[in-house]
């Protein structure tokens, strides 16, 4: 058969358009807009390529930033400005991009690496961008890079950043504040501020982190009357709060998500009381970890209570773990038909994990697919599920972990970034006697793992993770480990087979044990 060469421009418009849609639209605009071809130039003027522009990507290569921005600001943006409805920018180039032309249809803005000291100046009346923020923007996403431990008082930060932005953007309907991949940003704290400090008559969507459950309750005290979607993460557990807040019904709230990764040591009924106020709730997401010290808490009964008071609820995604005395949990599991209880909940895609420690046991129950980022306190036995969203995992068990367990972890948690391992068994092994007969296809791969904590293990695990013939850790940046174990396995930091997994480590925290004293940790910043 004779082969004929077909050039891109030989394709019909519809096929050419579909091919270009599969490419990054910023690349398409930069490469094809304004070139000496009327057909391609006309295609790039389509709204598909300019409705949403992620211009934060163009500054990642500092060598070409000026040339790329010059072309976009001087030529491309003025030609497509009418199509632009959403811009994704970095603070360093945001002003130049927003002033390059008029954007009559721009209503959405996403700012990466937002920081109080460099970004807040744009939300002021003397800013060149005041009209855009004050009048045009109805949807604002901030990827906050401020470090929570470096900003001082959270109350002050709330007042001068969050409350100010909400007030300044007069037509804001959607506000989403999330963290960068490496930083936990300061949580919102309103409990000691007046109700006027964070209020809006236009906001319908809010995604934010708060300090405690009390801050969450205050946000629902009537100051955000139009709110229909509330996605909140709670940083800290609160004990015995006696602050009184408004408990009126919340008829406008249709979607509610509450995530608290911190362990709740004294569970009360605040969350159930809050859900009772949401008369027309349609979507509910909950992530809770509860320690049951004095009273046994039936996890399935609790899940049923969360959904009982919402007759319009059609989507309920949850993760609930409860820590119990071992005897209490064993008795509960033996006296309950778990599968039948799942049917009672009304959600068949449910799974569970039971993990035993020395004198405690943790029971996990969750809907599938697992949509949360943290999974803490699991052991050697867990279901054959791929947890595609989990980036932080902790494992412990009274049974020692073997190489095949870490192979399972790598397959089940493909995007894992933070991994905490504790060996609670009374057994101790000689790492030199561990199996070295591992074939290349059996090497454990954690491509995205940046933090590894094996400080509460023994030399077996240090050998398992640092020996490149057993595990590959190309992205490891922070290592927490017992100092003596590290010294033994690396042969006083000279062993070649442990070098590659440690080569990118910039933060080393070692645990030292002294007989008769508490363990202490030493931090070594590595350059």
Coordinates of C-alpha atoms in Angstrom, one line a residue:
X1 CA 0.0 0.0 0.0
X2 CA 1.3 3.4 -0.9
X3 CA 1.7 5.8 2.0
X4 CA 0.7 9.4 1.4
X5 CA 1.8 12.2 3.7
X6 CA -1.0 14.3 5.2
X7 CA -0.1 17.7 6.6
X8 CA -1.9 19.3 9.5
X9 CA -3.4 22.0 7.3
X10 CA -4.7 19.4 4.9
X11 CA -7.2 18.3 7.5
X12 CA -10.8 19.7 7.5
X13 CA -11.6 22.4 10.0
X14 CA -13.6 20.2 12.3
X15 CA -10.8 17.6 12.6
X16 CA -8.2 20.3 13.1
X17 CA -10.2 22.0 15.7
X18 CA -10.7 18.8 17.6
X19 CA -7.0 18.1 17.6
X20 CA -6.1 21.5 18.9
X21 CA -8.7 21.2 21.7
X22 CA -6.7 18.3 23.1
X23 CA -3.6 20.5 23.6
X24 CA -3.1 23.1 26.3
X25 CA -4.9 26.2 25.1
X26 CA -2.2 28.6 26.3
X27 CA 0.3 26.7 24.1
X28 CA -2.1 26.8 21.2
X29 CA -2.5 30.6 21.5
X30 CA 1.2 31.2 22.0
X31 CA 2.2 29.1 19.0
X32 CA -0.5 29.8 16.5
X33 CA -2.2 33.2 17.3
X34 CA -1.2 35.8 14.7
X35 CA 1.0 33.6 12.5
X36 CA 0.8 34.1 8.8
X37 CA -2.1 31.7 8.3
X38 CA -5.6 33.1 8.3
X39 CA -7.2 29.7 8.9
X40 CA -5.2 28.9 12.1
X41 CA -5.5 32.4 13.3
X42 CA -9.3 32.3 13.0
X43 CA -9.4 29.0 14.9
X44 CA -7.4 30.5 17.8
X45 CA -10.0 33.2 18.2
X46 CA -12.6 30.7 19.2
X47 CA -13.9 31.0 22.7
X48 CA -12.8 27.4 23.4
X49 CA -9.1 28.5 23.5
X50 CA -9.6 31.7 25.5
X51 CA -12.5 31.3 27.9
X52 CA -10.2 30.0 30.6
X53 CA -6.5 30.9 30.6
X54 CA -4.0 29.5 32.9
X55 CA -1.2 32.0 32.7
X56 CA 0.5 30.9 35.9
X57 CA 2.3 28.3 33.9
X58 CA 4.1 30.7 31.6
X59 CA 6.3 32.0 34.5
X60 CA 7.8 28.7 35.5
X61 CA 10.7 29.0 33.2
X62 CA 12.3 32.2 34.3
X63 CA 14.5 32.4 31.2
X64 CA 11.6 32.9 28.9
X65 CA 9.1 34.7 31.2
X66 CA 9.6 38.1 29.6
X67 CA 9.3 36.9 26.1
X68 CA 6.2 34.8 26.8
X69 CA 4.5 37.6 28.8
X70 CA 5.4 40.2 26.2
X71 CA 3.7 38.1 23.5
X72 CA 0.6 37.5 25.6
X73 CA 0.2 41.0 27.0
X74 CA 1.1 43.0 23.8
X75 CA -0.5 40.9 21.2
X76 CA -2.6 37.8 22.2
X77 CA -4.7 39.1 25.1
X78 CA -5.9 42.3 23.3
X79 CA -7.1 40.1 20.4
X80 CA -9.1 37.6 22.5
X81 CA -10.0 39.8 25.5
X82 CA -13.7 39.6 24.9
X83 CA -13.7 35.8 25.3
X84 CA -11.8 35.7 28.6
X85 CA -14.1 34.7 31.5
X86 CA -11.5 33.1 33.9
X87 CA -7.9 33.9 34.5
X88 CA -5.4 31.8 36.5
X89 CA -2.4 33.9 37.5
X90 CA 0.6 34.3 39.9
X91 CA 1.0 37.5 42.0
X92 CA 4.3 38.3 40.3
X93 CA 2.6 38.7 36.9
X94 CA -1.0 39.3 37.8
X95 CA -1.0 43.1 37.5
X96 CA 0.7 43.1 34.1
X97 CA -1.7 40.5 32.7
X98 CA -4.9 42.2 34.1
X99 CA -3.8 45.6 32.8
X100 CA -2.8 44.4 29.4
X101 CA -6.3 45.0 28.1
X102 CA -10.0 45.3 29.1
X103 CA -11.8 42.1 30.0
X104 CA -15.5 42.9 29.8
X105 CA -16.6 39.3 30.6
X106 CA -14.0 38.5 33.2
X107 CA -15.7 37.3 36.4
X108 CA -13.5 34.5 37.7
X109 CA -9.9 34.8 39.1
X110 CA -7.7 32.1 40.6
X111 CA -4.5 33.3 42.2
X112 CA -1.7 30.8 42.9
X113 CA 0.8 31.4 45.7
X114 CA -1.3 34.1 47.3
X115 CA 0.6 35.7 50.2
X116 CA -0.6 38.5 52.5
X117 CA 2.5 40.7 52.2
X118 CA 2.7 40.6 48.4
X119 CA -0.9 40.0 47.3
X120 CA -3.2 41.9 49.6
X121 CA -2.1 45.3 48.2
X122 CA -4.2 44.6 45.1
X123 CA -7.4 44.5 47.3
X124 CA -7.2 48.2 48.1
X125 CA -8.7 51.4 46.6
X126 CA -5.3 52.8 45.6
X127 CA -4.6 49.6 43.6
X128 CA -4.6 49.7 39.8
X129 CA -6.8 46.6 39.9
X130 CA -9.4 48.0 42.2
X131 CA -12.3 48.0 39.7
X132 CA -11.7 44.3 38.7
X133 CA -11.7 43.1 42.2
X134 CA -14.3 45.5 43.6
X135 CA -16.9 45.2 40.8
X136 CA -16.1 42.5 38.2
X137 CA -15.0 39.4 40.1
X138 CA -17.8 37.1 41.4
X139 CA -15.7 34.0 41.8
X140 CA -12.3 34.1 43.6
X141 CA -10.0 31.2 44.3
X142 CA -6.9 31.7 46.4
X143 CA -4.2 29.1 46.7
X144 CA -2.7 30.4 49.9
X145 CA 1.1 30.2 50.4
X146 CA 1.2 31.9 53.8
X147 CA 2.7 29.6 56.5
X148 CA 0.3 29.2 59.4
X149 CA 3.1 29.5 62.0
X150 CA 4.6 32.6 60.6
X151 CA 1.7 35.1 60.3
X152 CA 1.1 35.8 64.0
X153 CA -2.4 35.9 65.4
X154 CA -5.0 34.0 63.4
X155 CA -7.7 36.5 64.5
X156 CA -5.7 39.4 63.1
X157 CA -5.0 37.5 59.9
X158 CA -8.7 36.7 59.5
X159 CA -9.6 40.4 60.0
X160 CA -7.0 41.9 57.6
X161 CA -7.0 39.2 55.0
X162 CA -10.2 37.0 54.8
X163 CA -12.7 39.6 56.1
X164 CA -11.2 42.4 54.1
X165 CA -11.3 40.5 50.8
X166 CA -14.9 39.4 51.4
X167 CA -15.9 43.0 52.1
X168 CA -13.8 44.5 49.4
X169 CA -15.1 42.3 46.5
X170 CA -18.6 43.7 46.5
X171 CA -20.1 41.2 44.1
X172 CA -18.4 38.0 45.3
X173 CA -20.5 34.9 45.2
X174 CA -17.8 32.2 45.3
X175 CA -14.8 32.2 47.6
X176 CA -12.4 29.3 47.8
X177 CA -9.3 29.3 49.8
X178 CA -7.1 26.2 49.8
X179 CA -3.5 25.4 50.6
X180 CA -0.5 25.0 48.3
X181 CA 0.8 21.4 48.2
X182 CA 3.6 22.1 50.7
X183 CA 2.0 24.7 53.1
X184 CA -0.9 24.7 55.5
X185 CA -2.3 28.2 55.4
X186 CA -3.6 30.1 58.4
X187 CA -7.1 29.0 59.4
X188 CA -10.0 31.5 59.7
X189 CA -10.8 32.4 63.3
X190 CA -14.0 34.5 63.9
X191 CA -15.0 33.4 67.4
X192 CA -13.6 36.6 69.1
X193 CA -14.5 38.9 66.2
X194 CA -17.8 40.8 65.7
X195 CA -20.3 39.3 63.3
X196 CA -19.6 42.1 60.8
X197 CA -16.0 41.0 60.5
X198 CA -16.8 38.2 58.1
X199 CA -20.2 38.6 56.5
X200 CA -21.8 38.9 53.1
X201 CA -25.2 39.2 51.5
X202 CA -24.0 37.8 48.2
X203 CA -21.8 34.8 49.0
X204 CA -23.3 31.5 48.0
X205 CA -20.2 29.3 48.0
X206 CA -17.5 29.1 50.6
X207 CA -14.5 26.7 50.9
X208 CA -12.1 27.5 53.7
X209 CA -10.2 26.1 56.7
X210 CA -11.1 27.2 60.2
X211 CA -9.4 26.7 63.6
X212 CA -12.2 24.9 65.6
X213 CA -15.8 23.7 65.3
X214 CA -16.9 26.9 67.1
X215 CA -15.5 29.0 64.1
X216 CA -17.6 26.8 61.8
X217 CA -20.7 27.3 63.9
X218 CA -20.2 31.1 63.9
X219 CA -20.0 31.2 60.2
X220 CA -23.5 29.6 60.1
X221 CA -25.0 32.1 62.6
X222 CA -26.7 34.2 60.0
X223 CA -23.8 36.3 58.7
X224 CA -23.8 34.4 55.4
X225 CA -27.5 34.3 54.7
X226 CA -27.3 33.3 51.0
X227 CA -24.8 30.4 51.5
X228 CA -25.9 27.2 49.8
X229 CA -22.5 25.4 49.6
X230 CA -20.1 25.3 52.6
X231 CA -16.9 23.2 52.4
X232 CA -14.9 23.5 55.6
X233 CA -11.9 21.8 57.1
X234 CA -11.3 22.1 60.9
X235 CA -7.8 22.2 62.1
X236 CA -8.0 21.6 65.8
X237 CA -10.1 19.7 68.3
X238 CA -11.9 21.9 70.8
X239 CA -12.8 20.9 74.4
X240 CA -15.9 22.0 76.3
X241 CA -16.6 25.3 74.4
X242 CA -19.3 27.2 76.2
X243 CA -19.7 30.0 73.6
X244 CA -23.3 30.6 72.6
X245 CA -24.1 31.0 68.9
X246 CA -27.2 31.4 66.7
X247 CA -29.0 28.1 66.1
X248 CA -31.6 29.1 63.6
X249 CA -32.4 26.8 60.7
X250 CA -30.3 27.0 57.5
X251 CA -32.9 26.6 54.7
X252 CA -30.6 27.8 51.9
X253 CA -27.8 25.3 52.6
X254 CA -27.9 22.4 50.0
X255 CA -24.3 21.2 50.1
X256 CA -22.1 20.7 53.3
X257 CA -18.7 19.2 53.6
X258 CA -16.9 18.9 57.0
X259 CA -13.4 17.4 57.3
X260 CA -11.5 17.2 60.6
X261 CA -8.3 15.2 60.3
X262 CA -7.4 15.9 64.0
X263 CA -8.5 13.2 66.5
X264 CA -11.6 14.2 68.4
X265 CA -11.0 13.0 71.9
X266 CA -14.2 14.2 73.5
X267 CA -17.1 13.7 71.1
X268 CA -20.3 15.6 71.6
X269 CA -23.4 16.1 69.6
X270 CA -22.5 19.5 68.0
X271 CA -22.3 18.0 64.5
X272 CA -25.6 16.2 64.7
X273 CA -27.2 19.4 66.1
X274 CA -25.7 21.4 63.2
X275 CA -27.0 18.9 60.6
X276 CA -30.5 19.2 62.1
X277 CA -30.6 22.8 61.1
X278 CA -29.9 22.0 57.5
X279 CA -33.5 21.2 56.5
X280 CA -33.0 21.0 52.8
X281 CA -29.5 19.4 52.6
X282 CA -28.9 17.4 49.4
X283 CA -25.2 16.6 49.6
X284 CA -23.2 15.8 52.7
X285 CA -19.5 14.9 53.1
X286 CA -18.0 14.0 56.5
X287 CA -14.5 13.0 57.6
X288 CA -14.2 12.4 61.4
X289 CA -11.8 10.5 63.7
X290 CA -13.1 9.9 67.2
X291 CA -11.4 8.4 70.3
X292 CA -13.9 6.6 72.5
X293 CA -12.4 6.7 76.0
X294 CA -15.3 6.4 78.5
X295 CA -18.4 5.6 76.3
X296 CA -18.5 3.1 73.5
X297 CA -19.6 4.8 70.2
X298 CA -21.3 2.6 67.7
X299 CA -19.9 3.9 64.4
X300 CA -22.7 2.7 62.2
X301 CA -25.3 4.1 64.5
X302 CA -23.5 7.4 64.3
X303 CA -23.5 7.4 60.5
X304 CA -27.2 6.7 60.5
X305 CA -27.8 9.7 62.9
X306 CA -25.8 12.0 60.6
X307 CA -28.2 11.2 57.7
X308 CA -31.5 10.8 59.6
X309 CA -32.4 14.5 59.8
X310 CA -31.9 15.2 56.0
X311 CA -34.9 13.9 54.1
X312 CA -33.7 15.4 50.8
X313 CA -30.2 13.9 51.1
X314 CA -29.3 12.1 47.9
X315 CA -25.5 12.1 48.2
X316 CA -23.7 11.1 51.4
X317 CA -19.9 10.5 51.3
X318 CA -18.2 9.8 54.6
X319 CA -15.2 8.4 56.4
X320 CA -15.5 7.7 60.1
X321 CA -12.9 6.0 62.3
X322 CA -13.5 5.3 66.0
X323 CA -10.8 4.2 68.4
X324 CA -11.9 1.7 71.1
X325 CA -10.8 -0.6 73.8
X326 CA -10.0 -3.8 72.0
X327 CA -12.6 -5.9 74.0
X328 CA -15.3 -3.3 73.2
X329 CA -14.7 -3.4 69.5
X330 CA -14.3 -7.2 69.3
X331 CA -17.6 -7.5 71.1
X332 CA -19.3 -5.0 68.8
X333 CA -18.0 -6.7 65.6
X334 CA -19.1 -10.2 66.8
X335 CA -22.6 -9.0 67.7
X336 CA -23.3 -7.1 64.5
X337 CA -24.1 -8.1 61.0
X338 CA -21.9 -5.4 59.4
X339 CA -23.2 -6.0 55.8
X340 CA -26.8 -5.7 57.0
X341 CA -26.0 -2.5 58.8
X342 CA -24.5 -1.1 55.5
X343 CA -27.8 -1.8 53.9
X344 CA -29.6 0.0 56.6
X345 CA -27.5 3.1 55.9
X346 CA -28.7 2.9 52.3
X347 CA -25.2 3.2 50.7
X348 CA -24.0 -0.2 49.3
X349 CA -20.6 1.1 48.2
X350 CA -19.2 1.0 51.8
X351 CA -16.0 -0.7 53.1
X352 CA -14.3 -1.1 56.4
X353 CA -10.9 -1.7 58.0
X354 CA -10.1 -2.9 61.5
X355 CA -6.6 -2.2 62.9
X356 CA -5.3 -3.5 66.2
X357 CA -2.7 -1.9 68.4
X358 CA -1.3 -3.0 71.8
X359 CA -4.4 -2.2 73.8
X360 CA -6.5 -0.2 71.4
X361 CA -8.3 -0.9 68.1
X362 CA -9.4 1.4 65.3
X363 CA -12.5 0.8 63.2
X364 CA -12.7 2.6 59.9
X365 CA -15.9 2.8 57.8
X366 CA -16.1 4.7 54.6
X367 CA -17.9 5.1 51.3
X368 CA -16.4 4.2 48.0
X369 CA -14.6 5.4 46.0
X370 CA -12.5 6.9 48.9
X371 CA -12.3 10.6 48.1
X372 CA -10.2 11.9 51.1
X373 CA -6.5 12.8 51.3
X374 CA -5.6 11.3 54.6
X375 CA -5.9 7.7 55.9
X376 CA -4.5 7.2 59.4
X377 CA -4.0 4.1 61.6
X378 CA -4.4 1.1 59.3
X379 CA -2.6 -2.2 59.7
X380 CA -1.5 -5.2 57.7
X381 CA -5.0 -6.1 56.6
X382 CA -6.9 -3.7 54.3
X383 CA -9.2 -4.3 51.3
X384 CA -8.0 -4.6 47.7
X385 CA -8.9 -1.0 46.9
X386 CA -7.0 1.7 45.0
X387 CA -7.0 4.9 47.1
X388 CA -6.3 7.3 44.3
X389 CA -6.7 10.5 46.4
X390 CA -4.8 9.6 49.5
X391 CA -1.5 11.5 49.9
X392 CA -0.9 11.0 53.7
X393 CA -0.9 7.5 55.3
X394 CA 0.1 6.1 58.6
X395 CA 0.4 2.4 59.4
X396 CA 0.9 0.5 62.6
X397 CA 0.2 -3.1 63.8
X398 CA 1.1 -5.6 66.4
X399 CA 2.2 -7.8 63.5
X400 CA 5.5 -6.8 61.8
X401 CA 5.3 -5.5 58.3
X402 CA 7.0 -7.4 55.5
X403 CA 8.3 -6.5 52.0
X404 CA 5.1 -7.7 50.3
X405 CA 3.1 -5.4 52.5
X406 CA 5.0 -2.3 51.3
X407 CA 4.5 -3.6 47.7
X408 CA 0.7 -3.6 48.4
X409 CA 0.9 -0.1 49.8
X410 CA 2.7 1.2 46.7
X411 CA -0.1 -0.2 44.4
X412 CA -3.0 0.8 46.7
X413 CA -1.8 4.4 47.3
X414 CA -0.2 5.5 44.0
X415 CA 0.0 9.2 44.9
X416 CA 1.4 8.8 48.4
X417 CA 3.5 11.8 49.6
X418 CA 3.7 11.4 53.4
X419 CA 4.2 8.0 55.0
X420 CA 4.3 7.2 58.7
X421 CA 5.3 3.7 59.8
X422 CA 5.2 2.4 63.4
X423 CA 6.1 -1.2 64.4
X424 CA 4.1 -2.1 67.5
X425 CA 5.2 -5.7 67.6
X426 CA 7.5 -7.0 70.4
X427 CA 9.6 -8.7 67.8
X428 CA 13.0 -7.4 66.6
X429 CA 14.9 -8.5 63.6
X430 CA 18.4 -8.3 62.4
X431 CA 18.4 -6.3 59.2
X432 CA 21.5 -8.1 57.9
X433 CA 19.5 -11.3 57.9
X434 CA 16.6 -9.9 56.0
X435 CA 16.0 -11.3 52.5
X436 CA 18.2 -9.8 49.8
X437 CA 16.7 -12.0 47.1
X438 CA 14.4 -9.4 45.7
X439 CA 14.0 -9.3 41.9
X440 CA 13.9 -6.0 40.0
X441 CA 10.2 -6.1 39.4
X442 CA 9.7 -6.6 43.2
X443 CA 11.4 -3.3 44.1
X444 CA 8.9 -1.1 45.9
X445 CA 8.4 2.2 44.1
X446 CA 7.1 5.4 45.8
X447 CA 7.5 8.0 43.0
X448 CA 5.9 10.9 44.8
X449 CA 6.9 10.2 48.4
X450 CA 8.5 13.3 49.9
X451 CA 8.2 12.6 53.7
X452 CA 9.0 9.3 55.4
X453 CA 8.7 8.8 59.1
X454 CA 10.3 5.5 60.3
X455 CA 11.5 6.9 63.7
X456 CA 9.4 4.4 65.6
X457 CA 10.6 1.3 63.9
X458 CA 13.9 -0.7 64.0
X459 CA 16.8 -1.3 61.7
X460 CA 14.7 -3.8 59.6
X461 CA 12.6 -0.9 58.3
X462 CA 15.5 1.5 57.7
X463 CA 17.0 -1.2 55.6
X464 CA 13.7 -1.8 53.8
X465 CA 13.3 1.8 52.8
X466 CA 16.9 3.1 52.3
X467 CA 18.3 0.1 50.4
X468 CA 17.8 0.8 46.8
X469 CA 17.6 -2.9 45.9
X470 CA 14.4 -3.1 47.9
X471 CA 12.8 0.4 47.6
X472 CA 13.1 3.3 45.3
X473 CA 12.4 6.8 46.7
X474 CA 13.3 9.3 44.0
X475 CA 11.4 12.3 45.6
X476 CA 12.3 11.8 49.3
X477 CA 13.0 15.2 50.9
X478 CA 12.3 14.7 54.6
X479 CA 13.4 11.7 56.6
X480 CA 12.5 11.0 60.2
X481 CA 14.5 8.1 61.6
X482 CA 16.2 6.7 64.7
X483 CA 19.8 8.0 64.7
X484 CA 21.4 4.7 65.8
X485 CA 19.4 2.7 63.2
X486 CA 20.4 5.1 60.5
X487 CA 24.1 4.9 61.4
X488 CA 24.0 1.1 61.4
X489 CA 22.2 0.6 58.1
X490 CA 24.2 3.3 56.3
X491 CA 27.5 2.0 57.9
X492 CA 28.2 5.4 59.3
X493 CA 26.9 7.1 56.2
X494 CA 29.3 5.3 53.8
X495 CA 27.2 2.5 52.4
X496 CA 26.7 3.0 48.6
X497 CA 23.4 1.0 48.3
X498 CA 21.7 3.5 50.7
X499 CA 23.0 6.6 49.0
X500 CA 20.5 7.0 46.1
X501 CA 17.4 7.1 48.3
X502 CA 18.9 9.7 50.5
X503 CA 20.5 12.0 47.9
X504 CA 17.5 14.4 47.7
X505 CA 16.9 14.6 51.5
X506 CA 17.1 18.3 52.6
X507 CA 15.5 17.8 56.1
X508 CA 16.7 15.0 58.5
X509 CA 15.0 14.5 61.9
X510 CA 16.6 11.9 64.0
X511 CA 15.3 10.2 67.2
X512 CA 17.6 9.5 70.0
X513 CA 16.8 7.1 72.9
X514 CA 18.5 7.5 76.3
X515 CA 17.8 4.9 79.0
X516 CA 15.7 6.4 81.8
X517 CA 14.8 9.5 79.7
X518 CA 12.2 10.5 77.2
X519 CA 13.1 10.2 73.5
X520 CA 14.2 13.5 71.9
X521 CA 14.6 14.5 68.3
X522 CA 17.4 16.4 66.5
X523 CA 16.7 18.4 63.3
X524 CA 19.4 18.6 60.6
X525 CA 18.7 21.0 57.7
X526 CA 20.6 19.7 54.8
X527 CA 21.8 21.9 51.9

